Amino acid sequence: MRNPDTPLAIDDLTLFAERIARLPPADAEWVAALLAEVLRARRHETDLLAMQAASEHAASEHGEHLNDQLAQVALDTAEWLRTLWDVGYMGAGSFRSAPRSAFPSIDLDDVRKSSLFARIRQGKHALPFPPPTRNGRPWHDVLDDAGTTHEVAAEIIRDEKGRALAAIIEGCAEWQVVEEILEDRQFVVQHEGKGPRYGLHLPGTGSAELRREPPALTCPLQQQERGGFHSHSLHWQRDDGSTQVVALRAATWERAVAEAEHWLASHHPEVYGQVRFVRQ
């Protein structure tokens, strides 16, 4: 005798269909209709179980992915806040309190508009010094886009003898004139004596053009292989002629270049963006 708590197998239901055919016509009609309804319920139950399993699997995958995202956001946020404290500039605006005296207040607008936070979320190092600003906001693109020509509003500031001292570019007055190549037309400028140098072209009419100068210096990166893994080191020549060897936390050439650039930004910001790294 079968257990009534155990669902019937599909073979049992098929056998019932064969036995219905041997019933008297008056009984066969209503029993066949009842069996058809049972089969429809069984198919519906199977579909529901499949949908539930798929939903649970998708929720599990989404939960793991979301956890990874949240973990990365937490790490990026920690890096952002550490930079705000150490360096002393925001991203959407400026500090509302002096650095290292009281932690700055941060609202939703700061998070949404901070170019510094966006830079960190892209996996790039936060600069150890404030970047140029464009209309009052940090202008990281001008540092990152080596081959881009930017149309800008610019003017040159001269001293009483007519020498070009500084430039106001996109409302930022911290640009220094390194060289005047063509009088009143072409200049080499640098922001606060740090970072890349730029060619600034002032046409007679229309917008000025700002373009990052190609690297004028070279520095070797040494690559070594041990046990199938690569290590990289930066060989920096000091002013006294000696060489400083800096171990880089990098397994690939691209990461080694990024780490070397970050080291330069931290230790020699005056030449950051002006050095081309060559494989040794």
Coordinates of N, CA and C in Angstrom, one line a residue, residues 63-232:
G63 N 23.8 39.1 -4.2 CA 24.3 39.4 -2.8 C 25.8 39.3 -2.7
E64 N 26.4 38.3 -3.3 CA 27.9 38.2 -3.3 C 28.5 39.4 -4.0
H65 N 27.9 39.7 -5.2 CA 28.5 40.8 -6.0 C 28.3 42.1 -5.3
L66 N 27.1 42.3 -4.7 CA 26.9 43.5 -3.9 C 27.8 43.7 -2.8
N67 N 28.1 42.5 -2.1 CA 29.1 42.6 -1.0 C 30.5 43.0 -1.5
D68 N 30.9 42.5 -2.6 CA 32.2 42.9 -3.2 C 32.2 44.4 -3.5
Q69 N 31.1 44.9 -4.1 CA 31.0 46.3 -4.4 C 31.0 47.1 -3.2
L70 N 30.3 46.7 -2.2 CA 30.3 47.5 -0.9 C 31.7 47.5 -0.3
A71 N 32.3 46.4 -0.3 CA 33.7 46.3 0.3 C 34.6 47.2 -0.5
Q72 N 34.6 47.3 -1.8 CA 35.4 48.1 -2.6 C 35.1 49.6 -2.3
V73 N 33.8 49.9 -2.3 CA 33.4 51.3 -2.0 C 33.9 51.7 -0.6
A74 N 33.9 50.8 0.4 CA 34.4 51.1 1.7 C 35.9 51.4 1.7
L75 N 36.6 50.6 0.9 CA 38.1 50.8 0.8 C 38.4 52.1 0.1
D76 N 37.6 52.4 -1.0 CA 37.9 53.6 -1.7 C 37.5 54.8 -0.8
T77 N 36.4 54.7 -0.1 CA 36.0 55.8 0.8 C 37.1 56.1 1.9
A78 N 37.7 55.0 2.4 CA 38.7 55.2 3.4 C 39.9 55.9 2.8
E79 N 40.3 55.5 1.6 CA 41.4 56.2 0.9 C 41.1 57.7 0.6
W80 N 39.8 58.0 0.3 CA 39.4 59.3 0.0 C 39.5 60.2 1.3
L81 N 38.9 59.6 2.4 CA 38.9 60.4 3.6 C 40.4 60.6 4.1
R82 N 41.2 59.6 4.0 CA 42.6 59.7 4.4 C 43.3 60.8 3.6
T83 N 43.0 60.9 2.3 CA 43.6 61.9 1.5 C 43.1 63.3 1.9
L84 N 41.8 63.4 2.2 CA 41.3 64.7 2.6 C 42.0 65.2 3.8
W85 N 42.3 64.3 4.7 CA 42.9 64.7 6.0 C 44.4 65.0 5.8
D86 N 45.1 64.2 5.0 CA 46.5 64.4 4.9 C 46.9 65.6 4.0
V87 N 46.2 65.7 2.9 CA 46.5 66.7 1.9 C 45.8 68.0 2.1
G88 N 44.5 67.9 2.5 CA 43.9 69.2 2.8 C 43.1 69.8 1.7
Y89 N 42.5 69.0 0.8 CA 41.6 69.6 -0.2 C 40.5 68.6 -0.4
M90 N 39.3 69.1 -0.8 CA 38.2 68.2 -1.0 C 38.1 67.7 -2.4
G91 N 37.0 68.0 -3.1 CA 36.9 67.6 -4.5 C 35.7 68.3 -5.1
A92 N 34.7 68.5 -4.3 CA 33.6 69.3 -4.7 C 33.8 70.8 -4.3
G93 N 34.5 71.0 -3.2 CA 34.8 72.3 -2.7 C 36.1 72.4 -2.0
S94 N 36.1 73.1 -0.9 CA 37.3 73.2 -0.1 C 37.0 72.9 1.3
F95 N 38.1 72.7 2.1 CA 37.9 72.3 3.5 C 37.0 73.4 4.2
R96 N 36.1 72.9 5.1 CA 35.3 73.8 5.9 C 36.0 74.0 7.2
S97 N 37.1 73.3 7.5 CA 37.9 73.5 8.7 C 39.4 73.3 8.3
A98 N 40.3 73.8 9.1 CA 41.7 73.7 8.8 C 42.1 72.2 8.8
P99 N 43.0 71.8 7.9 CA 43.5 70.4 7.9 C 44.2 70.1 9.2
R100 N 43.9 68.8 9.7 CA 44.6 68.3 10.9 C 44.1 68.9 12.2
S101 N 43.1 69.8 12.1 CA 42.6 70.4 13.4 C 41.2 69.9 13.7
A102 N 40.4 69.7 12.7 CA 39.0 69.2 12.9 C 38.6 68.5 11.6
F103 N 38.0 67.3 11.7 CA 37.7 66.6 10.5 C 36.6 67.4 9.7
P104 N 36.7 67.4 8.4 CA 35.7 68.2 7.6 C 34.4 67.6 7.6
S105 N 33.4 68.4 7.5 CA 32.0 67.8 7.3 C 31.8 67.5 5.8
I106 N 31.2 66.4 5.6 CA 31.0 65.9 4.2 C 29.5 65.6 4.0
D107 N 29.0 66.2 2.9 CA 27.6 65.9 2.6 C 27.4 65.2 1.3
L108 N 26.2 64.9 0.9 CA 26.0 64.1 -0.3 C 26.5 64.8 -1.5
D109 N 26.5 66.1 -1.6 CA 27.0 66.9 -2.8 C 28.5 66.7 -2.9
D110 N 29.2 66.6 -1.8 CA 30.6 66.4 -1.8 C 30.9 65.0 -2.4
V111 N 30.2 64.0 -2.0 CA 30.4 62.6 -2.5 C 30.1 62.6 -4.0
R112 N 29.0 63.2 -4.4 CA 28.6 63.1 -5.8 C 29.6 63.8 -6.8
K113 N 30.1 65.0 -6.3 CA 30.8 65.9 -7.2 C 32.3 65.8 -7.0
S114 N 32.8 65.0 -6.1 CA 34.2 65.0 -5.8 C 35.0 64.3 -6.9
S115 N 35.8 65.0 -7.6 CA 36.6 64.4 -8.7 C 37.7 63.5 -8.0
L116 N 38.1 63.9 -6.8 CA 39.1 63.0 -6.1 C 38.5 61.7 -5.8
F117 N 37.3 61.6 -5.3 CA 36.6 60.3 -5.0 C 36.4 59.5 -6.3
A118 N 36.0 60.2 -7.4 CA 35.9 59.6 -8.7 C 37.2 59.0 -9.2
R119 N 38.3 59.7 -9.0 CA 39.6 59.2 -9.4 C 40.0 58.0 -8.6
I120 N 39.7 58.0 -7.3 CA 40.1 56.8 -6.5 C 39.2 55.6 -6.9
R121 N 37.9 55.8 -7.2 CA 37.0 54.8 -7.6 C 37.4 54.2 -9.0
Q122 N 38.2 54.9 -9.8 CA 38.7 54.4 -11.0 C 40.0 53.6 -10.9
G123 N 40.5 53.5 -9.6 CA 41.7 52.7 -9.4 C 43.0 53.5 -9.5
K124 N 42.9 54.8 -9.5 CA 44.0 55.7 -9.7 C 44.5 56.2 -8.3
H125 N 45.8 56.5 -8.2 CA 46.3 57.0 -6.9 C 45.8 58.4 -6.7
A126 N 45.5 58.7 -5.5 CA 45.2 60.1 -5.1 C 46.6 60.9 -5.2
L127 N 46.5 62.1 -5.7 CA 47.8 62.9 -5.8 C 48.1 63.4 -4.4
P128 N 49.4 63.5 -4.1 CA 49.8 64.0 -2.8 C 49.8 65.5 -2.7
F129 N 49.4 66.2 -3.8 CA 49.3 67.7 -3.8 C 48.0 68.0 -4.6
P130 N 47.4 69.2 -4.3 CA 46.2 69.6 -5.0 C 46.4 69.8 -6.5
P131 N 45.5 69.3 -7.3 CA 45.6 69.5 -8.8 C 45.2 71.0 -9.1
P132 N 45.4 71.3 -10.4 CA 44.8 72.6 -10.9 C 43.3 72.6 -10.7
T133 N 42.7 73.8 -10.7 CA 41.2 73.8 -10.6 C 40.7 74.4 -11.9
R134 N 39.5 74.1 -12.2 CA 38.8 74.7 -13.3 C 37.4 75.2 -12.8
N135 N 37.3 76.5 -12.9 CA 36.1 77.2 -12.3 C 35.9 76.8 -10.9
G136 N 37.0 76.6 -10.1 CA 36.8 76.4 -8.7 C 36.8 74.9 -8.3
R137 N 36.8 74.0 -9.3 CA 36.7 72.6 -8.9 C 38.0 71.9 -9.4
P138 N 38.5 70.9 -8.7 CA 39.7 70.2 -9.0 C 39.6 69.6 -10.5
W139 N 40.7 69.8 -11.2 CA 40.8 69.5 -12.6 C 41.8 68.4 -12.9
H140 N 41.3 67.1 -12.6 CA 42.2 66.0 -12.7 C 42.5 65.6 -14.2
D141 N 41.5 65.9 -15.1 CA 41.6 65.5 -16.5 C 42.8 66.1 -17.1
V142 N 43.2 67.4 -16.8 CA 44.3 68.0 -17.4 C 45.6 67.3 -17.0
L143 N 45.6 66.6 -15.9 CA 46.8 65.9 -15.5 C 46.9 64.5 -16.2
D144 N 45.7 63.9 -16.4 CA 45.7 62.5 -16.9 C 45.7 62.4 -18.4
D145 N 45.1 63.4 -19.1 CA 45.0 63.3 -20.6 C 46.2 63.9 -21.2
A146 N 47.2 63.1 -21.5 CA 48.5 63.5 -22.0 C 48.4 64.1 -23.4
G147 N 47.5 63.5 -24.3 CA 47.4 63.9 -25.7 C 46.3 64.8 -26.0
T148 N 45.6 65.4 -25.0 CA 44.4 66.2 -25.2 C 44.7 67.7 -25.2
T149 N 44.1 68.4 -26.2 CA 44.2 69.8 -26.2 C 43.0 70.4 -25.6
H150 N 43.1 71.2 -24.6 CA 42.0 71.8 -23.9 C 41.8 73.2 -24.3
E151 N 40.6 73.6 -24.7 CA 40.3 75.0 -25.0 C 40.0 75.7 -23.6
V152 N 40.7 76.7 -23.3 CA 40.6 77.4 -22.0 C 40.5 78.9 -22.2
A153 N 40.0 79.5 -21.1 CA 40.1 80.9 -21.0 C 41.3 81.2 -20.2
A154 N 42.2 82.0 -20.7 CA 43.5 82.3 -20.1 C 44.0 83.7 -20.3
E155 N 44.7 84.2 -19.4 CA 45.4 85.5 -19.5 C 46.7 85.5 -18.8
I156 N 47.7 86.3 -19.2 CA 49.0 86.3 -18.7 C 49.2 87.5 -17.7
I157 N 49.8 87.3 -16.6 CA 50.1 88.3 -15.6 C 51.6 88.7 -15.7
R158 N 51.9 90.0 -15.9 CA 53.2 90.4 -16.1 C 53.6 91.4 -14.9
D159 N 54.9 91.5 -14.7 CA 55.4 92.4 -13.6 C 55.6 93.8 -14.2
E160 N 56.1 94.7 -13.4 CA 56.2 96.1 -13.8 C 57.2 96.2 -15.0
K161 N 58.1 95.3 -15.2 CA 59.0 95.3 -16.3 C 58.5 94.6 -17.5
G162 N 57.3 94.1 -17.5 CA 56.7 93.4 -18.6 C 57.0 91.9 -18.7
R163 N 57.7 91.4 -17.7 CA 58.0 89.9 -17.7 C 56.8 89.1 -17.4
A164 N 56.6 88.0 -18.1 CA 55.5 87.1 -17.8 C 55.8 86.3 -16.5
L165 N 55.0 86.5 -15.5 CA 55.2 85.8 -14.3 C 54.2 84.6 -14.0
A166 N 53.0 84.9 -14.3 CA 51.9 83.9 -14.0 C 50.8 83.9 -15.1
A167 N 50.0 82.9 -15.0 CA 48.8 82.8 -15.9 C 47.6 82.5 -15.1
I168 N 46.5 83.1 -15.5 CA 45.2 82.7 -14.9 C 44.5 81.8 -16.0
I169 N 44.3 80.6 -15.7 CA 43.7 79.6 -16.6 C 42.5 79.0 -16.0
E170 N 41.3 79.2 -16.7 CA 40.0 78.7 -16.2 C 39.8 79.2 -14.7
G171 N 40.1 80.4 -14.4 CA 39.8 80.9 -13.1 C 40.8 80.6 -12.1
C172 N 41.9 79.8 -12.4 CA 42.9 79.4 -11.4 C 44.1 80.3 -11.6
A173 N 44.5 81.0 -10.6 CA 45.6 81.9 -10.7 C 47.0 81.3 -10.2
E174 N 47.0 80.0 -10.0 CA 48.3 79.4 -9.4 C 49.2 78.9 -10.5
W175 N 49.0 79.2 -11.8 CA 49.8 78.8 -12.8 C 51.0 79.7 -13.0
Q176 N 52.2 79.1 -13.0 CA 53.5 79.8 -13.2 C 53.9 79.7 -14.7
V177 N 54.5 80.8 -15.1 CA 55.0 80.9 -16.5 C 56.5 80.4 -16.4
V178 N 56.8 79.3 -17.0 CA 58.2 78.8 -17.0 C 59.0 79.4 -18.1
E179 N 58.4 79.7 -19.3 CA 59.1 80.2 -20.4 C 58.1 80.9 -21.3
E180 N 58.5 82.0 -21.9 CA 57.7 82.7 -22.9 C 58.4 82.4 -24.3
I181 N 57.8 81.5 -25.1 CA 58.4 81.1 -26.3 C 58.2 82.1 -27.4
L182 N 57.0 82.6 -27.6 CA 56.7 83.6 -28.6 C 55.9 84.7 -27.9
E183 N 56.4 85.9 -28.0 CA 55.8 87.0 -27.3 C 54.3 87.1 -27.4
D184 N 53.6 87.1 -26.3 CA 52.2 87.2 -26.2 C 51.4 86.1 -26.8
R185 N 52.1 85.1 -27.3 CA 51.4 84.0 -28.0 C 51.6 82.6 -27.4
Q186 N 52.9 82.2 -27.2 CA 53.1 80.9 -26.8 C 54.0 80.9 -25.5
F187 N 53.5 80.0 -24.5 CA 54.2 80.0 -23.2 C 54.3 78.5 -22.8
V188 N 55.2 78.3 -21.9 CA 55.2 77.0 -21.1 C 54.9 77.3 -19.7
V189 N 53.9 76.6 -19.2 CA 53.3 76.9 -17.8 C 53.3 75.6 -17.0
Q190 N 53.3 75.8 -15.7 CA 53.2 74.7 -14.7 C 52.4 75.2 -13.5
H191 N 51.6 74.3 -13.0 CA 50.8 74.7 -11.9 C 51.5 74.6 -10.5
E192 N 51.7 75.7 -9.9 CA 52.4 75.8 -8.6 C 53.8 75.1 -8.6
G193 N 54.4 75.0 -9.7 CA 55.7 74.4 -9.7 C 55.7 72.9 -9.6
K194 N 54.5 72.3 -9.7 CA 54.4 70.8 -9.5 C 53.7 70.2 -10.7
G195 N 54.0 69.0 -11.0 CA 53.3 68.3 -12.1 C 53.8 68.6 -13.5
P196 N 53.0 68.2 -14.5 CA 53.5 68.3 -15.9 C 53.6 69.8 -16.3
R197 N 54.4 70.0 -17.3 CA 54.4 71.3 -17.9 C 53.5 71.3 -19.2
Y198 N 53.0 72.5 -19.5 CA 52.0 72.6 -20.6 C 52.4 73.7 -21.5
G199 N 52.1 73.5 -22.8 CA 52.2 74.6 -23.7 C 50.9 75.3 -23.8
L200 N 50.9 76.6 -23.6 CA 49.8 77.5 -23.6 C 49.9 78.4 -24.8
H201 N 48.9 78.3 -25.7 CA 48.9 79.1 -26.9 C 47.7 80.1 -26.8
L202 N 48.0 81.4 -27.0 CA 47.0 82.4 -26.9 C 46.9 83.0 -28.3
P203 N 45.8 82.7 -29.0 CA 45.6 83.2 -30.4 C 45.1 84.7 -30.3
G204 N 45.1 85.3 -31.4 CA 44.6 86.7 -31.4 C 43.2 86.8 -31.0
T205 N 42.4 85.9 -31.4 CA 41.0 85.9 -31.0 C 40.6 84.4 -30.6
G206 N 39.5 84.3 -29.9 CA 39.0 83.0 -29.5 C 39.6 82.4 -28.3
S207 N 39.3 81.2 -28.0 CA 39.8 80.5 -26.8 C 41.3 80.2 -26.9
A208 N 41.9 80.2 -25.8 CA 43.3 79.7 -25.7 C 43.4 78.2 -25.7
E209 N 44.5 77.7 -26.0 CA 44.7 76.2 -26.0 C 45.8 75.8 -25.0
L210 N 45.5 74.7 -24.2 CA 46.4 74.2 -23.3 C 46.7 72.8 -23.6
R211 N 47.9 72.4 -23.7 CA 48.3 71.0 -24.1 C 49.5 70.6 -23.3
R212 N 49.4 69.4 -22.7 CA 50.5 68.9 -21.9 C 51.8 68.6 -22.8
E213 N 52.9 69.1 -22.3 CA 54.2 68.9 -23.0 C 54.6 67.4 -22.9
P214 N 55.3 66.8 -23.9 CA 55.8 65.5 -23.8 C 56.9 65.4 -22.8
P215 N 57.2 64.2 -22.2 CA 58.2 64.1 -21.2 C 59.6 64.5 -21.8
A216 N 60.3 65.3 -21.0 CA 61.7 65.7 -21.4 C 62.8 64.9 -20.8
L217 N 62.4 64.1 -19.7 CA 63.4 63.3 -19.0 C 63.0 61.8 -19.2
T218 N 64.1 61.0 -19.0 CA 63.9 59.5 -19.0 C 64.4 58.9 -17.7
C219 N 63.8 57.8 -17.3 CA 64.2 57.2 -16.1 C 64.0 55.6 -16.3
P220 N 65.1 54.8 -16.0 CA 64.9 53.4 -16.2 C 64.1 52.7 -15.1
L221 N 63.3 51.7 -15.6 CA 62.7 50.8 -14.6 C 63.3 49.4 -14.9
Q222 N 63.8 48.8 -13.9 CA 64.5 47.5 -14.1 C 63.5 46.4 -13.8
Q223 N 63.4 45.4 -14.7 CA 62.5 44.3 -14.5 C 63.3 43.0 -14.3
Q224 N 63.0 42.3 -13.2 CA 63.7 41.0 -13.0 C 62.6 39.9 -12.8
E225 N 63.0 38.7 -13.2 CA 62.1 37.6 -13.1 C 62.8 36.5 -12.2
R226 N 61.9 36.1 -11.3 CA 62.4 35.1 -10.3 C 61.2 34.1 -10.1
G227 N 61.5 32.8 -10.4 CA 60.4 31.8 -10.2 C 59.2 32.1 -11.0
G228 N 59.3 32.7 -12.2 CA 58.1 32.9 -13.0 C 57.4 34.2 -12.6
F229 N 57.9 35.0 -11.6 CA 57.2 36.2 -11.2 C 58.2 37.4 -11.6
H230 N 57.6 38.5 -11.9 CA 58.4 39.7 -12.2 C 58.4 40.7 -11.1
S231 N 59.5 41.3 -10.9 CA 59.6 42.4 -9.9 C 60.2 43.6 -10.6
H232 N 59.9 44.8 -10.2 CA 60.3 46.0 -10.8 C 60.9 47.0 -9.8

